Coordinates of C-alpha atoms in Angstrom, one line a residue:
M23 CA 92.1 139.7 52.3
N24 CA 93.9 140.3 49.1
F25 CA 97.5 141.6 49.3
E26 CA 100.9 141.1 47.8
I27 CA 103.4 139.2 50.1
S28 CA 106.3 141.3 48.8
T29 CA 104.6 144.3 50.3
Y30 CA 105.5 143.0 53.8
L31 CA 108.4 140.5 53.2
T32 CA 111.7 140.6 51.4
K33 CA 113.0 137.5 49.8
T34 CA 115.9 135.6 51.5
G35 CA 118.2 132.9 50.2
E36 CA 116.1 130.2 51.8
R37 CA 113.3 128.9 49.6
G38 CA 109.8 129.5 50.8
W39 CA 110.8 132.0 53.4
G40 CA 111.0 135.8 53.6
K41 CA 112.0 138.4 56.2
C42 CA 109.6 140.9 57.7
K43 CA 110.5 144.4 56.5
E44 CA 109.5 145.9 59.8
C45 CA 110.9 143.5 62.5
Q46 CA 113.3 141.4 60.4
K47 CA 111.9 138.1 61.6
S48 CA 111.8 135.1 59.2
V49 CA 108.3 134.3 58.0
Q50 CA 107.0 131.7 55.6
W51 CA 106.2 133.0 52.1
A52 CA 102.5 132.4 52.4
K53 CA 99.6 134.8 52.9
E54 CA 98.2 133.0 55.9
R55 CA 101.6 133.1 57.7
V56 CA 102.1 136.8 56.8
A57 CA 98.7 137.6 58.1
T58 CA 99.3 135.7 61.4
H59 CA 102.6 137.3 61.8
K60 CA 101.3 140.9 61.3
R61 CA 98.2 140.2 63.4
S62 CA 100.1 138.9 66.5
S63 CA 103.8 138.5 66.3
C64 CA 105.3 141.5 64.6
L65 CA 106.5 144.0 67.3
N66 CA 106.8 146.9 64.9
T67 CA 103.5 146.6 63.1
S68 CA 101.2 149.7 63.5
E69 CA 97.7 149.3 65.0
E70 CA 96.2 150.1 61.7
V71 CA 97.9 147.2 60.0
K72 CA 97.0 144.9 62.9
R73 CA 93.4 145.9 62.5
L74 CA 93.6 145.3 58.8
F75 CA 94.9 141.7 59.2
S76 CA 92.5 141.0 62.1
K77 CA 89.4 141.3 59.8
R78 CA 87.4 138.1 59.4
K79 CA 87.7 136.1 56.2
S80 CA 84.1 136.8 55.4
D81 CA 85.0 140.5 55.4
S82 CA 88.1 140.1 53.4
N83 CA 86.1 138.3 50.8
L84 CA 84.6 141.7 49.9
H85 CA 88.1 142.8 48.8
L86 CA 88.6 140.0 46.3
S87 CA 88.2 140.6 42.6
S88 CA 84.9 139.6 41.0
T89 CA 86.7 136.9 39.1
Q90 CA 88.1 135.5 42.4
R91 CA 84.6 135.6 44.0
I92 CA 83.0 133.8 41.1
I93 CA 85.7 131.0 41.2
N94 CA 85.2 130.6 45.0
L95 CA 81.4 130.6 44.8
D96 CA 81.4 128.0 41.9
D97 CA 83.9 125.8 43.7
S98 CA 81.5 124.9 46.6
S99 CA 83.3 121.5 47.1
S100 CA 86.5 123.3 47.7
I101 CA 84.9 125.5 50.3
N102 CA 83.3 122.5 52.0
S103 CA 86.6 120.7 52.0
N104 CA 88.4 123.6 53.6
E105 CA 85.7 124.0 56.2
T106 CA 85.9 120.3 57.0
E107 CA 89.7 120.5 57.3
I108 CA 89.4 123.4 59.7
E109 CA 86.7 121.6 61.8
N110 CA 88.9 118.4 61.8
S111 CA 91.9 120.4 62.8
K112 CA 90.1 122.1 65.6
E113 CA 88.7 118.8 66.9
D114 CA 92.2 117.3 66.8
I115 CA 93.7 120.2 68.7
D116 CA 90.8 120.1 71.2
Q117 CA 91.5 116.4 71.9
K118 CA 95.2 117.0 72.3
L119 CA 94.6 120.0 74.6
A120 CA 92.2 117.8 76.6
N121 CA 94.7 115.0 76.8
F122 CA 97.3 117.5 78.1
F123 CA 95.0 118.3 81.1
F124 CA 93.9 114.7 81.6
R125 CA 97.4 113.2 81.3
T126 CA 98.9 115.6 83.8
G127 CA 96.0 115.8 86.2
I128 CA 96.2 119.6 86.5
S129 CA 93.1 121.8 87.2
L130 CA 90.8 122.2 84.2
R131 CA 90.1 125.8 85.1
L132 CA 93.6 126.8 84.0
V133 CA 92.4 126.6 80.4
E134 CA 90.4 129.9 81.1
S135 CA 93.3 131.8 82.6
D136 CA 94.7 134.8 80.7
A137 CA 98.2 133.5 81.0
F138 CA 97.2 130.2 79.3
K139 CA 95.2 132.0 76.6
K140 CA 98.1 134.3 75.8
F141 CA 100.4 131.2 75.5
V142 CA 98.0 129.5 73.1
Q143 CA 97.6 132.8 71.1
A144 CA 101.4 133.0 70.6
L145 CA 101.3 129.4 69.2
N146 CA 98.1 129.6 67.2
P147 CA 96.2 132.9 67.1
T148 CA 93.3 131.4 65.2
Y149 CA 92.8 128.6 67.7
S150 CA 93.1 130.9 70.7
T151 CA 89.7 132.4 69.9
T152 CA 88.0 129.0 69.9
I153 CA 89.7 127.3 72.8
P154 CA 87.3 125.2 74.8
N155 CA 86.4 126.3 78.4
A156 CA 86.7 124.2 81.6
K157 CA 83.0 123.1 81.3
T158 CA 83.7 121.7 77.8
L159 CA 86.8 120.0 79.0
S160 CA 85.1 118.3 82.0
G161 CA 82.0 117.6 79.9
P162 CA 82.0 116.5 76.2
L163 CA 85.7 116.2 75.8
L164 CA 86.2 114.2 79.0
D165 CA 83.3 111.9 78.1
K166 CA 84.7 111.4 74.6
Q167 CA 88.2 110.6 75.7
F168 CA 86.9 108.4 78.6
S169 CA 84.9 106.4 76.1
K170 CA 87.9 106.1 73.8
C171 CA 90.2 105.0 76.5
S172 CA 87.6 102.6 77.9
T173 CA 87.3 100.9 74.5
I174 CA 91.1 100.4 74.4
L175 CA 91.2 99.0 77.9
N176 CA 88.2 96.7 77.3
D177 CA 89.9 95.3 74.2
I178 CA 93.0 94.5 76.3
L179 CA 90.9 92.8 79.0
E180 CA 88.8 91.0 76.4
T181 CA 91.9 89.1 75.2
S182 CA 93.4 88.6 78.7
A183 CA 93.0 85.7 81.1
N184 CA 94.1 85.1 84.7
L185 CA 93.1 88.6 85.8
T186 CA 93.6 89.7 89.4
L187 CA 91.0 92.1 90.8
V188 CA 92.3 94.4 93.6
S189 CA 90.2 96.8 95.7
D190 CA 90.6 99.3 98.5
G191 CA 88.6 101.9 100.3
W192 CA 89.2 105.6 101.1
T193 CA 87.4 108.7 102.4
N194 CA 87.5 111.7 100.1
I195 CA 87.7 115.4 100.8
R196 CA 83.9 115.6 101.2
G197 CA 83.8 112.6 103.6
D198 CA 82.3 110.2 101.0
H199 CA 83.5 106.6 101.3
I200 CA 84.9 105.6 97.9
V201 CA 85.9 102.1 96.9
N202 CA 88.1 101.6 93.9
F203 CA 88.8 98.5 91.7
C204 CA 92.0 97.9 89.8
I205 CA 92.8 95.0 87.5
K206 CA 96.2 93.4 86.9
A207 CA 96.5 91.4 83.7
P208 CA 99.5 89.1 83.1
E209 CA 102.4 91.0 81.4
Q210 CA 100.5 94.3 81.7
K211 CA 100.8 97.2 84.1
P212 CA 97.8 97.4 86.4
F213 CA 94.7 99.4 85.2
F214 CA 92.3 101.5 87.2
Y215 CA 88.9 100.0 86.3
T216 CA 86.3 101.9 88.3
S217 CA 85.3 103.4 91.6
I218 CA 82.0 103.6 93.5
N219 CA 80.6 105.8 96.2
T220 CA 79.5 103.5 99.1
S221 CA 78.5 106.3 101.5
G222 CA 75.3 105.4 103.4
I223 CA 75.8 101.7 102.8
N224 CA 76.6 99.5 105.8
Q225 CA 80.0 98.1 105.0
N226 CA 79.3 94.5 106.0
A227 CA 80.5 91.4 104.3
S228 CA 77.3 91.1 102.2
A229 CA 77.5 94.7 100.8
V230 CA 81.3 94.5 100.2
S231 CA 81.1 91.2 98.4
A232 CA 78.1 92.4 96.3
A233 CA 80.2 95.3 94.9
V234 CA 83.1 92.9 94.1
I235 CA 80.8 90.3 92.5
E236 CA 79.2 93.0 90.3
V237 CA 82.6 94.0 88.8
I238 CA 83.6 90.4 88.3
E239 CA 80.4 89.5 86.5
T240 CA 80.7 92.6 84.3
L241 CA 83.9 91.2 82.7
G242 CA 83.1 87.5 83.2
P243 CA 84.2 85.4 86.2
E244 CA 86.0 83.0 84.0
K245 CA 88.6 85.7 83.2
F246 CA 89.7 86.1 86.9
C247 CA 92.0 84.0 89.0
S248 CA 92.2 86.0 92.2
F249 CA 90.8 88.9 94.3
I250 CA 93.0 90.8 96.8
S251 CA 92.1 93.4 99.5
D252 CA 93.3 94.5 102.8
N253 CA 93.1 92.1 105.8
A254 CA 90.2 93.8 107.7
P255 CA 87.7 91.3 109.3
V256 CA 84.9 92.5 107.1
M257 CA 87.0 91.8 104.0
R258 CA 87.9 88.3 105.2
A259 CA 84.2 87.6 105.7
A260 CA 83.5 88.9 102.2
W261 CA 86.2 86.6 100.7
K262 CA 84.1 83.6 101.8
L263 CA 81.0 84.9 100.0
I264 CA 83.0 85.7 96.9
G265 CA 84.7 82.2 97.0
E266 CA 81.3 80.5 97.3
R267 CA 80.0 82.4 94.3
F268 CA 83.1 81.9 92.2
P269 CA 85.0 78.7 93.2
N270 CA 87.6 79.3 90.5
I271 CA 88.6 82.7 92.1
S272 CA 91.1 82.6 95.0
T273 CA 90.7 85.3 97.6
H274 CA 93.4 86.5 99.9
G275 CA 94.8 89.5 101.8
C276 CA 97.5 92.0 101.0
A277 CA 100.9 90.6 102.0
A278 CA 102.4 94.1 102.2
H279 CA 99.6 95.2 104.6
A280 CA 100.4 92.1 106.8
V281 CA 104.1 93.0 106.9
N282 CA 103.2 96.6 107.7
L283 CA 101.2 95.3 110.7
L284 CA 104.2 93.2 111.7
I285 CA 106.3 96.3 112.0
K286 CA 103.5 97.8 114.1
D287 CA 103.7 94.6 116.3
I288 CA 107.4 95.1 116.8
A289 CA 107.1 98.8 117.4
N290 CA 104.4 98.3 120.1
T291 CA 106.6 96.4 122.5
S292 CA 107.3 98.4 125.6
E293 CA 111.0 99.0 124.9
S294 CA 110.4 100.0 121.2
S295 CA 107.5 102.3 122.2
K296 CA 109.7 104.2 124.6
I297 CA 112.5 104.7 122.0
I298 CA 109.9 105.9 119.4
K299 CA 108.4 108.3 121.8
D300 CA 111.8 109.8 122.7
A301 CA 112.8 109.9 119.0
E302 CA 109.6 111.8 118.1
K303 CA 110.2 114.2 120.9
I304 CA 113.6 115.2 119.3
I305 CA 112.1 115.5 115.9
K306 CA 109.2 117.6 117.0
F307 CA 111.5 119.9 119.0
V308 CA 113.7 120.6 116.0
K309 CA 110.8 121.1 113.6
N310 CA 108.6 123.2 115.9
H311 CA 111.2 125.8 116.9
H312 CA 112.2 127.9 113.8
I313 CA 115.5 129.1 115.3
V314 CA 116.6 125.6 116.1
K315 CA 115.4 124.4 112.7
A316 CA 117.4 127.1 110.9
K317 CA 120.6 126.3 112.8
F318 CA 120.0 122.5 112.3
D319 CA 119.5 122.9 108.5
E320 CA 122.6 125.0 108.3
K321 CA 124.7 122.3 110.0
R322 CA 123.0 119.6 108.0
L323 CA 123.7 121.1 104.7
S324 CA 127.3 121.9 105.7
A325 CA 127.7 118.1 106.4
N326 CA 126.3 117.4 102.8
I327 CA 123.3 115.5 104.2
S328 CA 120.3 116.0 101.9
H329 CA 117.6 114.4 104.0
S330 CA 116.1 116.1 107.0
L331 CA 113.9 114.9 109.9
S332 CA 110.4 113.5 109.3
M333 CA 107.7 112.1 111.6
P334 CA 106.5 108.6 111.0
V335 CA 103.1 108.5 109.3
S336 CA 100.2 107.1 111.3
T337 CA 99.1 103.6 110.0
R338 CA 102.1 103.6 107.5
W339 CA 104.4 101.7 109.8
Y340 CA 107.1 101.2 107.2
S341 CA 107.6 105.0 107.4
L342 CA 108.8 104.4 111.0
Y343 CA 112.1 102.9 109.6
T344 CA 112.6 106.0 107.3
S345 CA 112.0 108.4 110.2
M346 CA 114.2 106.6 112.7
N347 CA 117.0 106.0 110.2
E348 CA 117.0 109.6 109.2
L349 CA 117.3 110.6 112.9
Y350 CA 120.2 108.2 113.5
A351 CA 122.0 109.4 110.4
L352 CA 121.8 113.0 111.8
K353 CA 123.1 112.0 115.2
Y354 CA 126.4 113.9 115.0
V355 CA 124.7 117.0 113.4
L356 CA 122.3 117.1 116.4
I357 CA 125.1 116.6 119.0
Q358 CA 127.1 119.4 117.3
L359 CA 124.0 121.6 117.3
F360 CA 123.3 121.2 121.0
D361 CA 127.0 121.6 121.9
E362 CA 127.6 124.8 119.9
E363 CA 124.2 126.5 120.1
S364 CA 123.4 125.8 123.8
D365 CA 122.6 129.5 124.4
I366 CA 119.6 129.3 122.0
F367 CA 118.1 126.4 123.9
K368 CA 118.2 128.3 127.2
E369 CA 115.7 130.7 125.9
I370 CA 113.2 128.1 124.7
Q371 CA 110.2 127.5 126.9
P372 CA 109.3 125.2 128.6
K373 CA 112.8 124.7 129.8
A374 CA 112.0 121.1 130.9
T375 CA 111.4 120.1 127.3
S376 CA 114.6 121.7 126.1
T377 CA 116.6 120.0 128.9
S378 CA 114.9 116.6 128.2
V379 CA 115.7 116.8 124.5
C380 CA 119.3 117.8 125.2
S381 CA 119.7 114.9 127.5
L382 CA 118.4 112.4 125.0
I383 CA 120.7 113.7 122.2
K384 CA 123.7 113.3 124.5
S385 CA 122.7 109.8 125.7
N386 CA 124.6 106.9 124.2
T387 CA 122.0 104.6 125.6
F388 CA 119.3 106.3 123.6
W389 CA 121.3 106.1 120.3
D390 CA 122.2 102.4 120.9
R391 CA 118.5 101.5 121.5
L392 CA 117.5 103.5 118.5
L393 CA 120.0 101.6 116.3
K394 CA 118.6 98.3 117.6
L395 CA 115.0 99.3 116.7
I396 CA 116.2 100.3 113.3
K397 CA 117.8 96.9 112.7
D398 CA 114.7 95.2 114.0
I399 CA 112.4 96.9 111.5
E400 CA 114.8 97.3 108.6
Y401 CA 114.2 93.8 107.1
P402 CA 110.4 93.8 107.0
T403 CA 110.4 97.4 105.7
K404 CA 112.5 96.4 102.7
I405 CA 110.3 93.4 102.1
I406 CA 107.2 95.7 101.9
G407 CA 108.8 97.6 99.0
K408 CA 109.3 94.3 97.1
L409 CA 105.8 93.0 97.8
E410 CA 104.3 96.3 96.6
S411 CA 105.8 95.9 93.2
D412 CA 103.2 95.5 90.4
D413 CA 104.5 92.1 89.4
A414 CA 105.4 90.7 92.9
S415 CA 104.4 87.0 92.6
L416 CA 102.2 85.4 95.3
S417 CA 105.1 82.9 95.8
L418 CA 107.1 85.7 97.5
V419 CA 104.7 85.8 100.4
Y420 CA 105.7 82.4 101.8
K421 CA 109.4 83.0 100.9
Y422 CA 109.7 86.4 102.7
F423 CA 107.9 85.3 105.8
G424 CA 110.2 82.3 105.9
D425 CA 113.2 84.5 105.4
M426 CA 112.1 86.8 108.2
Y427 CA 111.6 83.8 110.5
N428 CA 115.1 82.6 109.8
F429 CA 116.6 86.1 110.1
Y430 CA 115.6 86.9 113.7
D431 CA 116.8 85.3 116.9
D432 CA 114.5 87.2 119.3
P433 CA 111.7 84.7 120.3
T434 CA 109.3 87.6 120.8
I435 CA 109.7 88.8 117.2
L436 CA 109.6 85.2 115.9
E437 CA 106.3 84.7 117.6
K438 CA 104.9 87.8 116.0
I439 CA 106.1 86.7 112.5
K440 CA 104.4 83.4 112.8
K441 CA 101.2 84.9 114.1
R442 CA 101.0 87.4 111.2
F443 CA 101.8 84.6 108.7
D444 CA 99.2 82.2 110.0
F445 CA 96.6 85.1 109.8
L446 CA 97.6 85.8 106.2
T447 CA 98.3 82.5 104.6
S448 CA 96.0 80.1 102.8
P449 CA 96.6 77.0 100.7
V450 CA 97.1 79.0 97.5
V451 CA 100.0 80.9 99.1
G452 CA 101.8 77.7 99.8
L453 CA 101.1 76.3 96.3
A454 CA 102.4 79.5 94.7
Y455 CA 105.6 79.1 96.7
I456 CA 106.2 75.4 96.1
L457 CA 105.7 75.7 92.3
T458 CA 109.0 77.6 92.0
P459 CA 111.6 74.9 91.2
Q460 CA 114.2 76.0 93.8
N461 CA 111.6 76.3 96.5
A462 CA 110.2 72.8 95.7
A463 CA 113.7 71.3 96.3
E464 CA 115.4 73.5 98.9
G465 CA 112.8 76.0 100.2
F466 CA 112.0 76.5 103.9
F467 CA 108.6 75.3 105.2
F468 CA 106.9 75.9 108.5
N469 CA 106.2 72.7 110.4
E470 CA 104.3 70.2 108.2
D471 CA 103.4 72.7 105.6
K472 CA 105.1 70.9 102.7
T473 CA 102.9 67.8 103.1
D474 CA 99.7 70.0 103.5
I475 CA 100.5 71.9 100.4
I476 CA 100.9 68.8 98.3
S477 CA 97.6 67.5 99.6
S478 CA 95.8 70.8 98.8
I479 CA 96.4 70.4 95.1
S480 CA 93.5 67.9 95.0
E481 CA 91.1 70.6 96.3
F482 CA 92.1 73.0 93.6
A483 CA 91.9 70.3 90.9
N484 CA 88.3 69.4 91.9
K485 CA 87.2 72.9 91.1
I486 CA 88.5 72.5 87.5
D487 CA 87.9 68.8 86.8
P488 CA 87.5 66.1 89.5
L489 CA 88.8 63.5 87.1
I490 CA 92.3 65.0 87.2
A491 CA 92.5 65.5 91.0
D492 CA 94.5 62.3 91.8
K493 CA 96.7 62.7 88.6
S494 CA 97.5 66.3 89.7
E495 CA 98.6 65.2 93.2
N496 CA 100.8 62.5 91.7
E497 CA 102.3 64.9 89.2
M498 CA 103.0 67.4 92.1
I499 CA 104.9 64.7 94.0
S500 CA 106.8 63.8 90.8
F501 CA 107.7 67.5 90.2
I502 CA 109.0 67.9 93.7
A503 CA 111.0 64.7 93.5
E504 CA 112.5 65.7 90.2
M505 CA 113.5 69.1 91.5
S506 CA 115.1 67.5 94.5
L507 CA 117.2 65.1 92.5
L508 CA 118.3 67.4 89.6
P509 CA 122.0 67.0 88.5
Q510 CA 124.0 70.1 89.2
K511 CA 124.2 71.1 85.5
R512 CA 120.4 71.1 85.1
K513 CA 120.0 72.6 88.5
D514 CA 122.1 75.6 87.6
V515 CA 119.7 76.4 84.7
I516 CA 116.3 75.4 86.2
F517 CA 116.8 77.0 89.6
K518 CA 117.2 80.4 88.0
M519 CA 113.6 80.1 86.6
S520 CA 110.6 81.6 88.3
A521 CA 107.5 79.5 88.6
K522 CA 105.9 81.2 85.6
Q523 CA 109.0 80.6 83.4
Y524 CA 109.4 76.9 84.4
W525 CA 105.8 76.0 83.9
N526 CA 105.4 77.8 80.6
I527 CA 108.6 76.4 79.2
L528 CA 109.0 72.9 80.6
G529 CA 106.3 72.0 83.1
R530 CA 103.3 72.3 80.9
D531 CA 104.3 69.3 78.8
K532 CA 105.9 67.2 81.5
Y533 CA 103.0 67.6 84.0
P534 CA 99.9 68.5 81.9
N535 CA 97.3 67.8 84.5
L536 CA 99.1 69.7 87.2
F537 CA 99.6 72.6 84.7
R538 CA 95.9 72.9 84.2
V539 CA 95.4 73.4 87.9
I540 CA 98.3 75.7 88.7
S541 CA 98.2 77.9 85.6
P542 CA 96.1 80.6 87.3
I543 CA 98.2 80.4 90.5
I544 CA 101.5 81.3 88.8
H545 CA 99.9 84.6 87.6
M546 CA 98.6 85.7 91.0
I547 CA 100.2 88.7 92.7
S548 CA 100.9 89.4 96.4
S549 CA 99.5 92.7 97.4
S550 CA 96.8 95.3 96.9
A551 CA 99.3 98.1 96.7
I552 CA 98.3 99.0 93.1
S553 CA 94.8 99.9 94.5
E554 CA 96.2 101.9 97.4
R555 CA 98.5 103.9 95.1
T556 CA 95.4 105.1 93.2
W557 CA 94.4 107.2 96.1
S558 CA 97.4 109.5 95.5
T559 CA 95.9 110.3 92.2
F560 CA 92.4 110.8 93.7
R561 CA 93.9 113.0 96.4
F562 CA 95.6 115.2 93.8
I563 CA 92.7 115.5 91.4
H564 CA 89.9 115.7 94.1
S565 CA 91.8 118.3 96.2
R566 CA 90.5 120.9 98.6
L567 CA 90.5 123.4 95.8
R568 CA 88.5 121.1 93.5
N569 CA 86.1 119.6 96.1
R570 CA 83.1 120.6 94.0
L571 CA 83.9 117.9 91.4
S572 CA 81.3 115.2 91.3
N573 CA 82.5 111.7 92.2
E574 CA 81.6 110.6 88.6
R575 CA 83.9 113.3 87.1
V576 CA 86.6 112.4 89.6
K577 CA 86.4 108.8 88.6
K578 CA 86.7 109.6 84.9
L579 CA 89.6 112.0 85.5
V580 CA 91.4 109.4 87.6
F581 CA 90.6 106.8 84.9
M582 CA 92.1 109.0 82.2
Y583 CA 95.2 109.9 84.1
T584 CA 96.0 106.5 85.4
N585 CA 95.3 104.5 82.2
S586 CA 96.7 107.1 79.8
V587 CA 100.0 106.7 81.6
L588 CA 99.8 103.0 80.9
L589 CA 98.7 103.3 77.3
D590 CA 101.0 106.1 76.3
T591 CA 103.7 104.5 74.1
A592 CA 106.1 107.5 74.3
D593 CA 105.7 109.2 77.7
K594 CA 105.5 106.9 80.7
T595 CA 106.1 109.5 83.4
D596 CA 103.7 109.5 86.3
Y597 CA 103.5 113.3 86.9
I598 CA 101.7 112.9 90.2
L599 CA 103.6 110.1 91.9
D600 CA 107.0 111.1 90.5
E601 CA 106.7 114.7 91.8
G602 CA 108.3 113.8 95.1
A603 CA 111.2 112.1 93.5
L604 CA 111.7 115.0 91.2
L605 CA 111.8 117.5 94.1
N606 CA 114.3 115.3 95.9
E607 CA 116.4 115.2 92.8
I608 CA 116.3 119.0 92.4
E609 CA 117.2 119.5 96.1
C610 CA 120.2 117.2 95.7
E611 CA 121.4 119.1 92.6
E612 CA 121.1 122.4 94.4
M613 CA 123.2 121.0 97.3
S614 CA 125.9 119.8 94.9
E615 CA 126.2 123.3 93.2

């Protein structure tokens, strides 16, 4: 529409800006900005003026002078250019809006809520009338962004070598059995690659290995150095089939999973089981009686203790340490609670439970045994956290099991450690360990493992080039001898190096045949935790409220969320997995106020 800006704005000292005559807000000295302000932002504008500025451009063209109309009609290239700019601008905003939803993992239906539309209208009234709906977000926009992100990811994988493929299974909200595949490239964060619905397929070794083989062949078997999964019997049988198909790819189980099962072994002894059962009885009693819980929280907060009581999570045996440690840290709060609020417990039924819990809390024997259990499972629990790191080297597996074996004195626990290690270990685990300079010279080895590890290098060399098998074994012996006889000055430098650092800086030239054999091994990781963590994203996106999402859409949304976190150069926040940490931080801040 044709109007004079000075009709609605008064000039200010700031160049290019004016002040609205009706609401006194600063507005850019441009017709489009004035129209937008009058249409949606000015609180004092009459309805008549709002309607006037709400008319479409096609209508406002009628109010232009004949000269202006002639100029606009003749300048068709200008019109086309403006229309193209508008279309490009909308497309760009659509993609940014879509990325906001994909990057945060929130429900796509929120785009259709009145609250969100009003928010967008306040930012950009023109765009608010053309905002895409949920169907467009989950359809064309998701497909486009998925394709774009896939291209970027494939470009990274195309130029990478020594990839590790990691897989895990899960049952979703609808009862479908989903298997995911993640890829770890050297010096890169792990990527979510794909997921498949295996419902209705008998999960035997043949079917499991076929799915893994398909992923490997898609990218090229020459690009992979290892495959990791959990330690289930069916997976172990599948490893054999995968190894037969791809001799260059090592297959092994998740070390973090093995240590998790070791904690289970320790917890399942008769004495530990009794302590855990008694501890859970106390936790349930406090959490299940709201009056007791209220008084407990009051005393807990008065003591400036931020954490509360939590039950151990079934199958997540490392959570047992957290649960028992929290309980022990609240020992005196609980004793004070049961001493000062005894009248409350007299009213709780059944009385036998109340009496039993009270006796446990006042029992020094219970607390002493609980402390012993905590000490028994503390070390392996901390090791799990280290093994679940994205870059935890395979060499850490042998090291940590050796450390645990030397940490404990209890013969029962030592036997359980050795049993779990024997179940988990393979020649490649020993090789990864001995390739670290300090381990080669001073590391702990079970029984005759050191000799067996040296001998195993020939087997790996034969897969690459049989002509270098003997040379590789001789170079391995020379490497170990050199590390064992290093003068102190060189030892101080070299023993600080990881296997990857040593072999990339020094070893590759000194022991060239051995380097060819072990180059993939020094890039192998220790656990399948990266694949297990993906289920948190699946669980958030494919929730009970969004159970109608197809598995294909869920896969793409998880792909976009997970990989956009990795590819985002500015914002690295994981808005799903970091939520718990944020809530804990807020709770601690509230307590300190």
